[in-house]
Amino acid sequence: MQTLFSTEGMHRENSFKIWRETLSDRSLPIELERLDDVPFQATIETATVGSLDLTRLTQGAVRANTSRDMIQRRGQDGTLIVTFQLAGVLTSLQDDRSSVQRAGDLVVLDHRPGVLTTSAGHQSLYLELPRERLESVLGSARLFTSMTVGADVGALSLARTFFLDLIKIRRQLAPDTAIRMSEIGIDLIVACLAERLAHEAPRPVHGTLVVQRAKAYVEAHLGDPSLDPPQLAVAMGVSLRRLQELFHERGQHISDWIWDRRLAAAANRLSDRGFVHVPIGTLAYGCGFANQAHFSRRFKERHGLAPRAYRQAALLGAP
């Protein structure tokens, strides 16, 4: 990663003051307060992978307060902050929920008033993700902000390792591949949050969370041609009848949702220049269709054009 700032080599009496000024210059809406008297050290490192900007932050023991006025001046309401805790301890308070994150944990923070406290030796990896991308699957961010996602979530270790490895190999990736890898990383984060929400959901919202988890699972397994309602119910740990009831309560059918998402993914790939050399049959199989004829029929019913014609029109910029 590229080092943007480091207190290394600075005089101990000046390092925290300069660090605070540096964060202010980066328009971060926080006020910092030191919590110990040991020599203060801090570093900001960044990397870009596809559509994601990643920041690794290392700092000593501080308390960071964020007020409503400070947030409004920055105007970042369209994103949420996802934090992988790499070392030390982070305590977060937001939306009347207080939680503690240790190495290996994940937490999501919103651009709303809150308090963060870091221990000595704190290190985190930060990503800003589109709010709509998370809330469209998981519901309002208030359901999961400042909620510790820990080792009891099986996918978390995979997600953390994925991003750390992605940073290491980012320069070896072609631009289109980097974008696709960043999208996979976001899907992993969504899956982790969906699993965590399901662990301790109050009964009134449990059904909503099951549906949200099911939709996240579908997004992550679109390429599996065997994915169907019975398999999805098994993956969610509920009966097929119960899952069907939950979808019906929301005016949806499970199979229709799966095919809608497969067709949407196919349309996106047909419009993507990064897939221009992928044969139609291969693309169809990658979106979960068992054969090209079935794909072509369903695609034309939905979009009014055969896949090949749709691709040609999209790449030419036709409406």
PDB file of N, CA and C in Angstrom, residues 126-222:
ATOM      1  N   TYR A 126     -10.098   0.071   6.232  1.00  0.00           N
ATOM      2  CA  TYR A 126     -11.366   0.742   5.995  1.00  0.00           C
ATOM      3  C   TYR A 126     -11.746   0.693   4.516  1.00  0.00           C
ATOM      4  N   LEU A 127     -13.055   0.505   4.256  1.00  0.00           N
ATOM      5  CA  LEU A 127     -13.594   0.603   2.903  1.00  0.00           C
ATOM      6  C   LEU A 127     -14.872   1.432   2.989  1.00  0.00           C
ATOM      7  N   GLU A 128     -15.077   2.319   2.048  1.00  0.00           N
ATOM      8  CA  GLU A 128     -16.353   3.033   1.940  1.00  0.00           C
ATOM      9  C   GLU A 128     -17.139   2.391   0.823  1.00  0.00           C
ATOM     10  N   LEU A 129     -18.324   1.871   1.162  1.00  0.00           N
ATOM     11  CA  LEU A 129     -19.158   1.171   0.192  1.00  0.00           C
ATOM     12  C   LEU A 129     -20.455   1.938  -0.041  1.00  0.00           C
ATOM     13  N   PRO A 130     -21.029   1.837  -1.229  1.00  0.00           N
ATOM     14  CA  PRO A 130     -22.306   2.517  -1.492  1.00  0.00           C
ATOM     15  C   PRO A 130     -23.387   2.034  -0.527  1.00  0.00           C
ATOM     16  N   ARG A 131     -24.058   2.970   0.098  1.00  0.00           N
ATOM     17  CA  ARG A 131     -25.121   2.639   1.044  1.00  0.00           C
ATOM     18  C   ARG A 131     -26.190   1.762   0.386  1.00  0.00           C
ATOM     19  N   GLU A 132     -26.563   2.108  -0.833  1.00  0.00           N
ATOM     20  CA  GLU A 132     -27.638   1.385  -1.509  1.00  0.00           C
ATOM     21  C   GLU A 132     -27.282  -0.072  -1.709  1.00  0.00           C
ATOM     22  N   ARG A 133     -25.980  -0.341  -1.952  1.00  0.00           N
ATOM     23  CA  ARG A 133     -25.553  -1.723  -2.210  1.00  0.00           C
ATOM     24  C   ARG A 133     -25.806  -2.611  -0.988  1.00  0.00           C
ATOM     25  N   LEU A 134     -25.586  -2.087   0.212  1.00  0.00           N
ATOM     26  CA  LEU A 134     -25.805  -2.870   1.418  1.00  0.00           C
ATOM     27  C   LEU A 134     -27.265  -2.860   1.846  1.00  0.00           C
ATOM     28  N   GLU A 135     -27.900  -1.687   1.803  1.00  0.00           N
ATOM     29  CA  GLU A 135     -29.264  -1.589   2.310  1.00  0.00           C
ATOM     30  C   GLU A 135     -30.268  -2.286   1.403  1.00  0.00           C
ATOM     31  N   SER A 136     -29.978  -2.411   0.114  1.00  0.00           N
ATOM     32  CA  SER A 136     -30.909  -3.087  -0.791  1.00  0.00           C
ATOM     33  C   SER A 136     -31.069  -4.559  -0.433  1.00  0.00           C
ATOM     34  N   VAL A 137     -30.060  -5.127   0.218  1.00  0.00           N
ATOM     35  CA  VAL A 137     -30.114  -6.533   0.619  1.00  0.00           C
ATOM     36  C   VAL A 137     -30.397  -6.690   2.104  1.00  0.00           C
ATOM     37  N   LEU A 138     -29.829  -5.808   2.935  1.00  0.00           N
ATOM     38  CA  LEU A 138     -29.858  -5.998   4.385  1.00  0.00           C
ATOM     39  C   LEU A 138     -30.880  -5.149   5.107  1.00  0.00           C
ATOM     40  N   GLY A 139     -31.499  -4.191   4.419  1.00  0.00           N
ATOM     41  CA  GLY A 139     -32.400  -3.278   5.092  1.00  0.00           C
ATOM     42  C   GLY A 139     -31.657  -2.056   5.608  1.00  0.00           C
ATOM     43  N   SER A 140     -32.335  -1.257   6.413  1.00  0.00           N
ATOM     44  CA  SER A 140     -31.761  -0.010   6.922  1.00  0.00           C
ATOM     45  C   SER A 140     -30.442  -0.257   7.630  1.00  0.00           C
ATOM     46  N   ALA A 141     -29.481   0.647   7.409  1.00  0.00           N
ATOM     47  CA  ALA A 141     -28.168   0.529   8.045  1.00  0.00           C
ATOM     48  C   ALA A 141     -28.269   0.559   9.562  1.00  0.00           C
ATOM     49  N   ARG A 142     -29.333   1.126  10.097  1.00  0.00           N
ATOM     50  CA  ARG A 142     -29.490   1.181  11.551  1.00  0.00           C
ATOM     51  C   ARG A 142     -29.620  -0.208  12.166  1.00  0.00           C
ATOM     52  N   LEU A 143     -29.936  -1.218  11.347  1.00  0.00           N
ATOM     53  CA  LEU A 143     -30.025  -2.586  11.847  1.00  0.00           C
ATOM     54  C   LEU A 143     -28.653  -3.175  12.164  1.00  0.00           C
ATOM     55  N   PHE A 144     -27.607  -2.657  11.495  1.00  0.00           N
ATOM     56  CA  PHE A 144     -26.314  -3.327  11.645  1.00  0.00           C
ATOM     57  C   PHE A 144     -25.142  -2.398  11.916  1.00  0.00           C
ATOM     58  N   THR A 145     -25.356  -1.093  12.043  1.00  0.00           N
ATOM     59  CA  THR A 145     -24.233  -0.220  12.388  1.00  0.00           C
ATOM     60  C   THR A 145     -23.759  -0.505  13.817  1.00  0.00           C
ATOM     61  N   SER A 146     -22.434  -0.404  14.023  1.00  0.00           N
ATOM     62  CA  SER A 146     -21.799  -0.628  15.320  1.00  0.00           C
ATOM     63  C   SER A 146     -22.138  -1.999  15.894  1.00  0.00           C
ATOM     64  N   MET A 147     -22.320  -2.980  15.018  1.00  0.00           N
ATOM     65  CA  MET A 147     -22.582  -4.358  15.432  1.00  0.00           C
ATOM     66  C   MET A 147     -21.353  -5.196  15.113  1.00  0.00           C
ATOM     67  N   THR A 148     -20.791  -5.844  16.114  1.00  0.00           N
ATOM     68  CA  THR A 148     -19.594  -6.644  15.905  1.00  0.00           C
ATOM     69  C   THR A 148     -19.918  -7.892  15.094  1.00  0.00           C
ATOM     70  N   VAL A 149     -19.214  -8.072  13.990  1.00  0.00           N
ATOM     71  CA  VAL A 149     -19.278  -9.308  13.222  1.00  0.00           C
ATOM     72  C   VAL A 149     -17.994 -10.057  13.547  1.00  0.00           C
ATOM     73  N   GLY A 150     -18.130 -11.162  14.284  1.00  0.00           N
ATOM     74  CA  GLY A 150     -16.958 -11.854  14.811  1.00  0.00           C
ATOM     75  C   GLY A 150     -16.745 -13.235  14.245  1.00  0.00           C
ATOM     76  N   ALA A 151     -15.967 -14.017  14.967  1.00  0.00           N
ATOM     77  CA  ALA A 151     -15.532 -15.326  14.488  1.00  0.00           C
ATOM     78  C   ALA A 151     -16.679 -16.314  14.341  1.00  0.00           C
ATOM     79  N   ASP A 152     -17.847 -16.048  14.989  1.00  0.00           N
ATOM     80  CA  ASP A 152     -18.974 -16.956  14.854  1.00  0.00           C
ATOM     81  C   ASP A 152     -19.606 -16.886  13.471  1.00  0.00           C
ATOM     82  N   VAL A 153     -19.217 -15.886  12.688  1.00  0.00           N
ATOM     83  CA  VAL A 153     -19.684 -15.770  11.303  1.00  0.00           C
ATOM     84  C   VAL A 153     -18.653 -16.452  10.405  1.00  0.00           C
ATOM     85  N   GLY A 154     -19.046 -17.571   9.834  1.00  0.00           N
ATOM     86  CA  GLY A 154     -18.090 -18.395   9.100  1.00  0.00           C
ATOM     87  C   GLY A 154     -17.418 -17.712   7.932  1.00  0.00           C
ATOM     88  N   ALA A 155     -18.146 -16.824   7.237  1.00  0.00           N
ATOM     89  CA  ALA A 155     -17.599 -16.209   6.033  1.00  0.00           C
ATOM     90  C   ALA A 155     -16.628 -15.070   6.326  1.00  0.00           C
ATOM     91  N   LEU A 156     -16.551 -14.625   7.578  1.00  0.00           N
ATOM     92  CA  LEU A 156     -15.745 -13.436   7.883  1.00  0.00           C
ATOM     93  C   LEU A 156     -14.265 -13.667   7.615  1.00  0.00           C
ATOM     94  N   SER A 157     -13.729 -14.798   8.048  1.00  0.00           N
ATOM     95  CA  SER A 157     -12.314 -15.078   7.820  1.00  0.00           C
ATOM     96  C   SER A 157     -12.001 -15.082   6.324  1.00  0.00           C
ATOM     97  N   LEU A 158     -12.917 -15.637   5.528  1.00  0.00           N
ATOM     98  CA  LEU A 158     -12.742 -15.649   4.076  1.00  0.00           C
ATOM     99  C   LEU A 158     -12.721 -14.232   3.517  1.00  0.00           C
ATOM    100  N   ALA A 159     -13.644 -13.390   3.971  1.00  0.00           N
ATOM    101  CA  ALA A 159     -13.713 -12.016   3.471  1.00  0.00           C
ATOM    102  C   ALA A 159     -12.456 -11.230   3.834  1.00  0.00           C
ATOM    103  N   ARG A 160     -12.016 -11.375   5.075  1.00  0.00           N
ATOM    104  CA  ARG A 160     -10.827 -10.644   5.526  1.00  0.00           C
ATOM    105  C   ARG A 160      -9.600 -11.067   4.726  1.00  0.00           C
ATOM    106  N   THR A 161      -9.397 -12.367   4.579  1.00  0.00           N
ATOM    107  CA  THR A 161      -8.255 -12.866   3.820  1.00  0.00           C
ATOM    108  C   THR A 161      -8.336 -12.438   2.367  1.00  0.00           C
ATOM    109  N   PHE A 162      -9.546 -12.433   1.815  1.00  0.00           N
ATOM    110  CA  PHE A 162      -9.740 -12.030   0.421  1.00  0.00           C
ATOM    111  C   PHE A 162      -9.231 -10.610   0.190  1.00  0.00           C
ATOM    112  N   PHE A 163      -9.596  -9.681   1.062  1.00  0.00           N
ATOM    113  CA  PHE A 163      -9.185  -8.293   0.860  1.00  0.00           C
ATOM    114  C   PHE A 163      -7.689  -8.104   1.098  1.00  0.00           C
ATOM    115  N   LEU A 164      -7.137  -8.773   2.088  1.00  0.00           N
ATOM    116  CA  LEU A 164      -5.704  -8.637   2.333  1.00  0.00           C
ATOM    117  C   LEU A 164      -4.895  -9.203   1.161  1.00  0.00           C
ATOM    118  N   ASP A 165      -5.344 -10.326   0.608  1.00  0.00           N
ATOM    119  CA  ASP A 165      -4.655 -10.898  -0.555  1.00  0.00           C
ATOM    120  C   ASP A 165      -4.861 -10.033  -1.791  1.00  0.00           C
ATOM    121  N   LEU A 166      -6.058  -9.461  -1.911  1.00  0.00           N
ATOM    122  CA  LEU A 166      -6.351  -8.615  -3.059  1.00  0.00           C
ATOM    123  C   LEU A 166      -5.429  -7.401  -3.093  1.00  0.00           C
ATOM    124  N   ILE A 167      -5.139  -6.838  -1.930  1.00  0.00           N
ATOM    125  CA  ILE A 167      -4.213  -5.704  -1.854  1.00  0.00           C
ATOM    126  C   ILE A 167      -2.824  -6.117  -2.347  1.00  0.00           C
ATOM    127  N   LYS A 168      -2.411  -7.315  -1.973  1.00  0.00           N
ATOM    128  CA  LYS A 168      -1.075  -7.777  -2.341  1.00  0.00           C
ATOM    129  C   LYS A 168      -0.915  -7.965  -3.849  1.00  0.00           C
ATOM    130  N   ILE A 169      -1.957  -8.460  -4.515  1.00  0.00           N
ATOM    131  CA  ILE A 169      -1.826  -8.809  -5.943  1.00  0.00           C
ATOM    132  C   ILE A 169      -2.462  -7.775  -6.860  1.00  0.00           C
ATOM    133  N   ARG A 170      -2.908  -6.640  -6.320  1.00  0.00           N
ATOM    134  CA  ARG A 170      -3.688  -5.691  -7.112  1.00  0.00           C
ATOM    135  C   ARG A 170      -2.968  -5.228  -8.375  1.00  0.00           C
ATOM    136  N   ARG A 171      -1.657  -5.076  -8.317  1.00  0.00           N
ATOM    137  CA  ARG A 171      -0.921  -4.567  -9.480  1.00  0.00           C
ATOM    138  C   ARG A 171      -0.809  -5.616 -10.586  1.00  0.00           C
ATOM    139  N   GLN A 172      -1.121  -6.862 -10.264  1.00  0.00           N
ATOM    140  CA  GLN A 172      -1.055  -7.919 -11.268  1.00  0.00           C
ATOM    141  C   GLN A 172      -2.369  -8.079 -12.022  1.00  0.00           C
ATOM    142  N   LEU A 173      -3.413  -7.380 -11.586  1.00  0.00           N
ATOM    143  CA  LEU A 173      -4.741  -7.557 -12.152  1.00  0.00           C
ATOM    144  C   LEU A 173      -5.011  -6.565 -13.268  1.00  0.00           C
ATOM    145  N   ALA A 174      -5.617  -7.050 -14.345  1.00  0.00           N
ATOM    146  CA  ALA A 174      -6.098  -6.163 -15.395  1.00  0.00           C
ATOM    147  C   ALA A 174      -7.239  -5.320 -14.830  1.00  0.00           C
ATOM    148  N   PRO A 175      -7.487  -4.125 -15.354  1.00  0.00           N
ATOM    149  CA  PRO A 175      -8.537  -3.251 -14.802  1.00  0.00           C
ATOM    150  C   PRO A 175      -9.901  -3.921 -14.692  1.00  0.00           C
ATOM    151  N   ASP A 176     -10.319  -4.638 -15.744  1.00  0.00           N
ATOM    152  CA  ASP A 176     -11.630  -5.297 -15.699  1.00  0.00           C
ATOM    153  C   ASP A 176     -11.671  -6.370 -14.627  1.00  0.00           C
ATOM    154  N   THR A 177     -10.568  -7.106 -14.483  1.00  0.00           N
ATOM    155  CA  THR A 177     -10.506  -8.151 -13.451  1.00  0.00           C
ATOM    156  C   THR A 177     -10.541  -7.532 -12.062  1.00  0.00           C
ATOM    157  N   ALA A 178      -9.837  -6.425 -11.878  1.00  0.00           N
ATOM    158  CA  ALA A 178      -9.831  -5.756 -10.575  1.00  0.00           C
ATOM    159  C   ALA A 178     -11.238  -5.307 -10.187  1.00  0.00           C
ATOM    160  N   ILE A 179     -11.998  -4.810 -11.152  1.00  0.00           N
ATOM    161  CA  ILE A 179     -13.370  -4.387 -10.867  1.00  0.00           C
ATOM    162  C   ILE A 179     -14.218  -5.574 -10.442  1.00  0.00           C
ATOM    163  N   ARG A 180     -14.069  -6.679 -11.165  1.00  0.00           N
ATOM    164  CA  ARG A 180     -14.860  -7.862 -10.816  1.00  0.00           C
ATOM    165  C   ARG A 180     -14.453  -8.407  -9.444  1.00  0.00           C
ATOM    166  N   MET A 181     -13.173  -8.377  -9.129  1.00  0.00           N
ATOM    167  CA  MET A 181     -12.725  -8.847  -7.821  1.00  0.00           C
ATOM    168  C   MET A 181     -13.264  -7.958  -6.699  1.00  0.00           C
ATOM    169  N   SER A 182     -13.310  -6.656  -6.932  1.00  0.00           N
ATOM    170  CA  SER A 182     -13.842  -5.759  -5.907  1.00  0.00           C
ATOM    171  C   SER A 182     -15.330  -6.022  -5.681  1.00  0.00           C
ATOM    172  N   GLU A 183     -16.056  -6.355  -6.747  1.00  0.00           N
ATOM    173  CA  GLU A 183     -17.472  -6.678  -6.601  1.00  0.00           C
ATOM    174  C   GLU A 183     -17.659  -7.963  -5.794  1.00  0.00           C
ATOM    175  N   ILE A 184     -16.795  -8.940  -6.030  1.00  0.00           N
ATOM    176  CA  ILE A 184     -16.848 -10.180  -5.250  1.00  0.00           C
ATOM    177  C   ILE A 184     -16.604  -9.874  -3.772  1.00  0.00           C
ATOM    178  N   GLY A 185     -15.649  -9.004  -3.495  1.00  0.00           N
ATOM    179  CA  GLY A 185     -15.362  -8.628  -2.114  1.00  0.00           C
ATOM    180  C   GLY A 185     -16.563  -7.994  -1.431  1.00  0.00           C
ATOM    181  N   ILE A 186     -17.271  -7.124  -2.145  1.00  0.00           N
ATOM    182  CA  ILE A 186     -18.468  -6.503  -1.573  1.00  0.00           C
ATOM    183  C   ILE A 186     -19.520  -7.562  -1.273  1.00  0.00           C
ATOM    184  N   ASP A 187     -19.690  -8.518  -2.190  1.00  0.00           N
ATOM    185  CA  ASP A 187     -20.662  -9.597  -1.956  1.00  0.00           C
ATOM    186  C   ASP A 187     -20.302 -10.398  -0.706  1.00  0.00           C
ATOM    187  N   LEU A 188     -19.019 -10.623  -0.470  1.00  0.00           N
ATOM    188  CA  LEU A 188     -18.597 -11.347   0.724  1.00  0.00           C
ATOM    189  C   LEU A 188     -18.958 -10.571   1.992  1.00  0.00           C
ATOM    190  N   ILE A 189     -18.768  -9.254   1.964  1.00  0.00           N
ATOM    191  CA  ILE A 189     -19.124  -8.432   3.116  1.00  0.00           C
ATOM    192  C   ILE A 189     -20.624  -8.500   3.374  1.00  0.00           C
ATOM    193  N   VAL A 190     -21.428  -8.406   2.317  1.00  0.00           N
ATOM    194  CA  VAL A 190     -22.881  -8.494   2.461  1.00  0.00           C
ATOM    195  C   VAL A 190     -23.275  -9.841   3.065  1.00  0.00           C
ATOM    196  N   ALA A 191     -22.635 -10.918   2.603  1.00  0.00           N
ATOM    197  CA  ALA A 191     -22.944 -12.247   3.127  1.00  0.00           C
ATOM    198  C   ALA A 191     -22.611 -12.340   4.615  1.00  0.00           C
ATOM    199  N   CYS A 192     -21.486 -11.758   5.019  1.00  0.00           N
ATOM    200  CA  CYS A 192     -21.104 -11.760   6.442  1.00  0.00           C
ATOM    201  C   CYS A 192     -22.135 -11.027   7.292  1.00  0.00           C
ATOM    202  N   LEU A 193     -22.563  -9.868   6.828  1.00  0.00           N
ATOM    203  CA  LEU A 193     -23.532  -9.081   7.582  1.00  0.00           C
ATOM    204  C   LEU A 193     -24.881  -9.786   7.661  1.00  0.00           C
ATOM    205  N   ALA A 194     -25.302 -10.407   6.553  1.00  0.00           N
ATOM    206  CA  ALA A 194     -26.574 -11.116   6.549  1.00  0.00           C
ATOM    207  C   ALA A 194     -26.556 -12.278   7.532  1.00  0.00           C
ATOM    208  N   GLU A 195     -25.437 -13.007   7.569  1.00  0.00           N
ATOM    209  CA  GLU A 195     -25.322 -14.124   8.496  1.00  0.00           C
ATOM    210  C   GLU A 195     -25.338 -13.638   9.944  1.00  0.00           C
ATOM    211  N   ARG A 196     -24.635 -12.561  10.202  1.00  0.00           N
ATOM    212  CA  ARG A 196     -24.592 -12.022  11.573  1.00  0.00           C
ATOM    213  C   ARG A 196     -25.958 -11.526  12.018  1.00  0.00           C
ATOM    214  N   LEU A 197     -26.691 -10.856  11.134  1.00  0.00           N
ATOM    215  CA  LEU A 197     -28.011 -10.357  11.489  1.00  0.00           C
ATOM    216  C   LEU A 197     -28.960 -11.493  11.843  1.00  0.00           C
ATOM    217  N   ALA A 198     -28.794 -12.612  11.184  1.00  0.00           N
ATOM    218  CA  ALA A 198     -29.692 -13.743  11.424  1.00  0.00           C
ATOM    219  C   ALA A 198     -29.429 -14.421  12.763  1.00  0.00           C
ATOM    220  N   HIS A 199     -28.247 -14.233  13.352  1.00  0.00           N
ATOM    221  CA  HIS A 199     -27.897 -14.929  14.585  1.00  0.00           C
ATOM    222  C   HIS A 199     -28.746 -14.497  15.775  1.00  0.00           C
ATOM    223  N   GLU A 200     -29.004 -13.195  15.877  1.00  0.00           N
ATOM    224  CA  GLU A 200     -29.689 -12.682  17.057  1.00  0.00           C
ATOM    225  C   GLU A 200     -30.867 -11.792  16.689  1.00  0.00           C
ATOM    226  N   ALA A 201     -31.522 -12.112  15.611  1.00  0.00           N
ATOM    227  CA  ALA A 201     -32.635 -11.273  15.170  1.00  0.00           C
ATOM    228  C   ALA A 201     -33.851 -11.455  16.074  1.00  0.00           C
ATOM    229  N   PRO A 202     -34.482 -10.369  16.518  1.00  0.00           N
ATOM    230  CA  PRO A 202     -35.750 -10.512  17.227  1.00  0.00           C
ATOM    231  C   PRO A 202     -36.775 -11.169  16.308  1.00  0.00           C
ATOM    232  N   ARG A 203     -37.696 -11.925  16.852  1.00  0.00           N
ATOM    233  CA  ARG A 203     -38.644 -12.675  16.037  1.00  0.00           C
ATOM    234  C   ARG A 203     -39.410 -11.821  15.035  1.00  0.00           C
ATOM    235  N   PRO A 204     -39.889 -10.591  15.400  1.00  0.00           N
ATOM    236  CA  PRO A 204     -40.655  -9.792  14.440  1.00  0.00           C
ATOM    237  C   PRO A 204     -39.895  -9.482  13.151  1.00  0.00           C
ATOM    238  N   VAL A 205     -38.561  -9.396  13.218  1.00  0.00           N
ATOM    239  CA  VAL A 205     -37.815  -9.061  12.003  1.00  0.00           C
ATOM    240  C   VAL A 205     -37.075 -10.270  11.448  1.00  0.00           C
ATOM    241  N   HIS A 206     -37.263 -11.428  12.100  1.00  0.00           N
ATOM    242  CA  HIS A 206     -36.514 -12.601  11.654  1.00  0.00           C
ATOM    243  C   HIS A 206     -36.856 -12.968  10.220  1.00  0.00           C
ATOM    244  N   GLY A 207     -38.143 -12.903   9.869  1.00  0.00           N
ATOM    245  CA  GLY A 207     -38.537 -13.252   8.509  1.00  0.00           C
ATOM    246  C   GLY A 207     -37.890 -12.359   7.475  1.00  0.00           C
ATOM    247  N   THR A 208     -37.824 -11.062   7.759  1.00  0.00           N
ATOM    248  CA  THR A 208     -37.178 -10.130   6.832  1.00  0.00           C
ATOM    249  C   THR A 208     -35.708 -10.471   6.656  1.00  0.00           C
ATOM    250  N   LEU A 209     -35.055 -10.809   7.756  1.00  0.00           N
ATOM    251  CA  LEU A 209     -33.635 -11.126   7.678  1.00  0.00           C
ATOM    252  C   LEU A 209     -33.385 -12.428   6.933  1.00  0.00           C
ATOM    253  N   VAL A 210     -34.277 -13.403   7.078  1.00  0.00           N
ATOM    254  CA  VAL A 210     -34.132 -14.645   6.326  1.00  0.00           C
ATOM    255  C   VAL A 210     -34.212 -14.365   4.830  1.00  0.00           C
ATOM    256  N   VAL A 211     -35.170 -13.540   4.437  1.00  0.00           N
ATOM    257  CA  VAL A 211     -35.300 -13.194   3.018  1.00  0.00           C
ATOM    258  C   VAL A 211     -34.068 -12.434   2.541  1.00  0.00           C
ATOM    259  N   GLN A 212     -33.564 -11.517   3.361  1.00  0.00           N
ATOM    260  CA  GLN A 212     -32.375 -10.766   2.979  1.00  0.00           C
ATOM    261  C   GLN A 212     -31.168 -11.688   2.838  1.00  0.00           C
ATOM    262  N   ARG A 213     -31.023 -12.630   3.762  1.00  0.00           N
ATOM    263  CA  ARG A 213     -29.936 -13.605   3.651  1.00  0.00           C
ATOM    264  C   ARG A 213     -30.098 -14.457   2.405  1.00  0.00           C
ATOM    265  N   ALA A 214     -31.342 -14.852   2.116  1.00  0.00           N
ATOM    266  CA  ALA A 214     -31.597 -15.671   0.932  1.00  0.00           C
ATOM    267  C   ALA A 214     -31.211 -14.921  -0.336  1.00  0.00           C
ATOM    268  N   LYS A 215     -31.544 -13.651  -0.400  1.00  0.00           N
ATOM    269  CA  LYS A 215     -31.212 -12.857  -1.583  1.00  0.00           C
ATOM    270  C   LYS A 215     -29.696 -12.682  -1.715  1.00  0.00           C
ATOM    271  N   ALA A 216     -29.028 -12.493  -0.585  1.00  0.00           N
ATOM    272  CA  ALA A 216     -27.567 -12.382  -0.621  1.00  0.00           C
ATOM    273  C   ALA A 216     -26.949 -13.694  -1.090  1.00  0.00           C
ATOM    274  N   TYR A 217     -27.522 -14.813  -0.652  1.00  0.00           N
ATOM    275  CA  TYR A 217     -27.008 -16.128  -1.063  1.00  0.00           C
ATOM    276  C   TYR A 217     -27.201 -16.322  -2.565  1.00  0.00           C
ATOM    277  N   VAL A 218     -28.358 -15.911  -3.069  1.00  0.00           N
ATOM    278  CA  VAL A 218     -28.616 -16.021  -4.514  1.00  0.00           C
ATOM    279  C   VAL A 218     -27.587 -15.218  -5.303  1.00  0.00           C
ATOM    280  N   GLU A 219     -27.307 -13.982  -4.860  1.00  0.00           N
ATOM    281  CA  GLU A 219     -26.335 -13.148  -5.570  1.00  0.00           C
ATOM    282  C   GLU A 219     -24.963 -13.811  -5.610  1.00  0.00           C
ATOM    283  N   ALA A 220     -24.605 -14.501  -4.531  1.00  0.00           N
ATOM    284  CA  ALA A 220     -23.274 -15.110  -4.445  1.00  0.00           C
ATOM    285  C   ALA A 220     -23.192 -16.437  -5.193  1.00  0.00           C
ATOM    286  N   HIS A 221     -24.355 -17.023  -5.576  1.00  0.00           N
ATOM    287  CA  HIS A 221     -24.345 -18.350  -6.197  1.00  0.00           C
ATOM    288  C   HIS A 221     -25.122 -18.373  -7.515  1.00  0.00           C
ATOM    289  N   LEU A 222     -25.192 -17.231  -8.194  1.00  0.00           N
ATOM    290  CA  LEU A 222     -25.929 -17.172  -9.455  1.00  0.00           C
ATOM    291  C   LEU A 222     -25.378 -18.148 -10.484  1.00  0.00           C
TER     292      LEU A 222
END
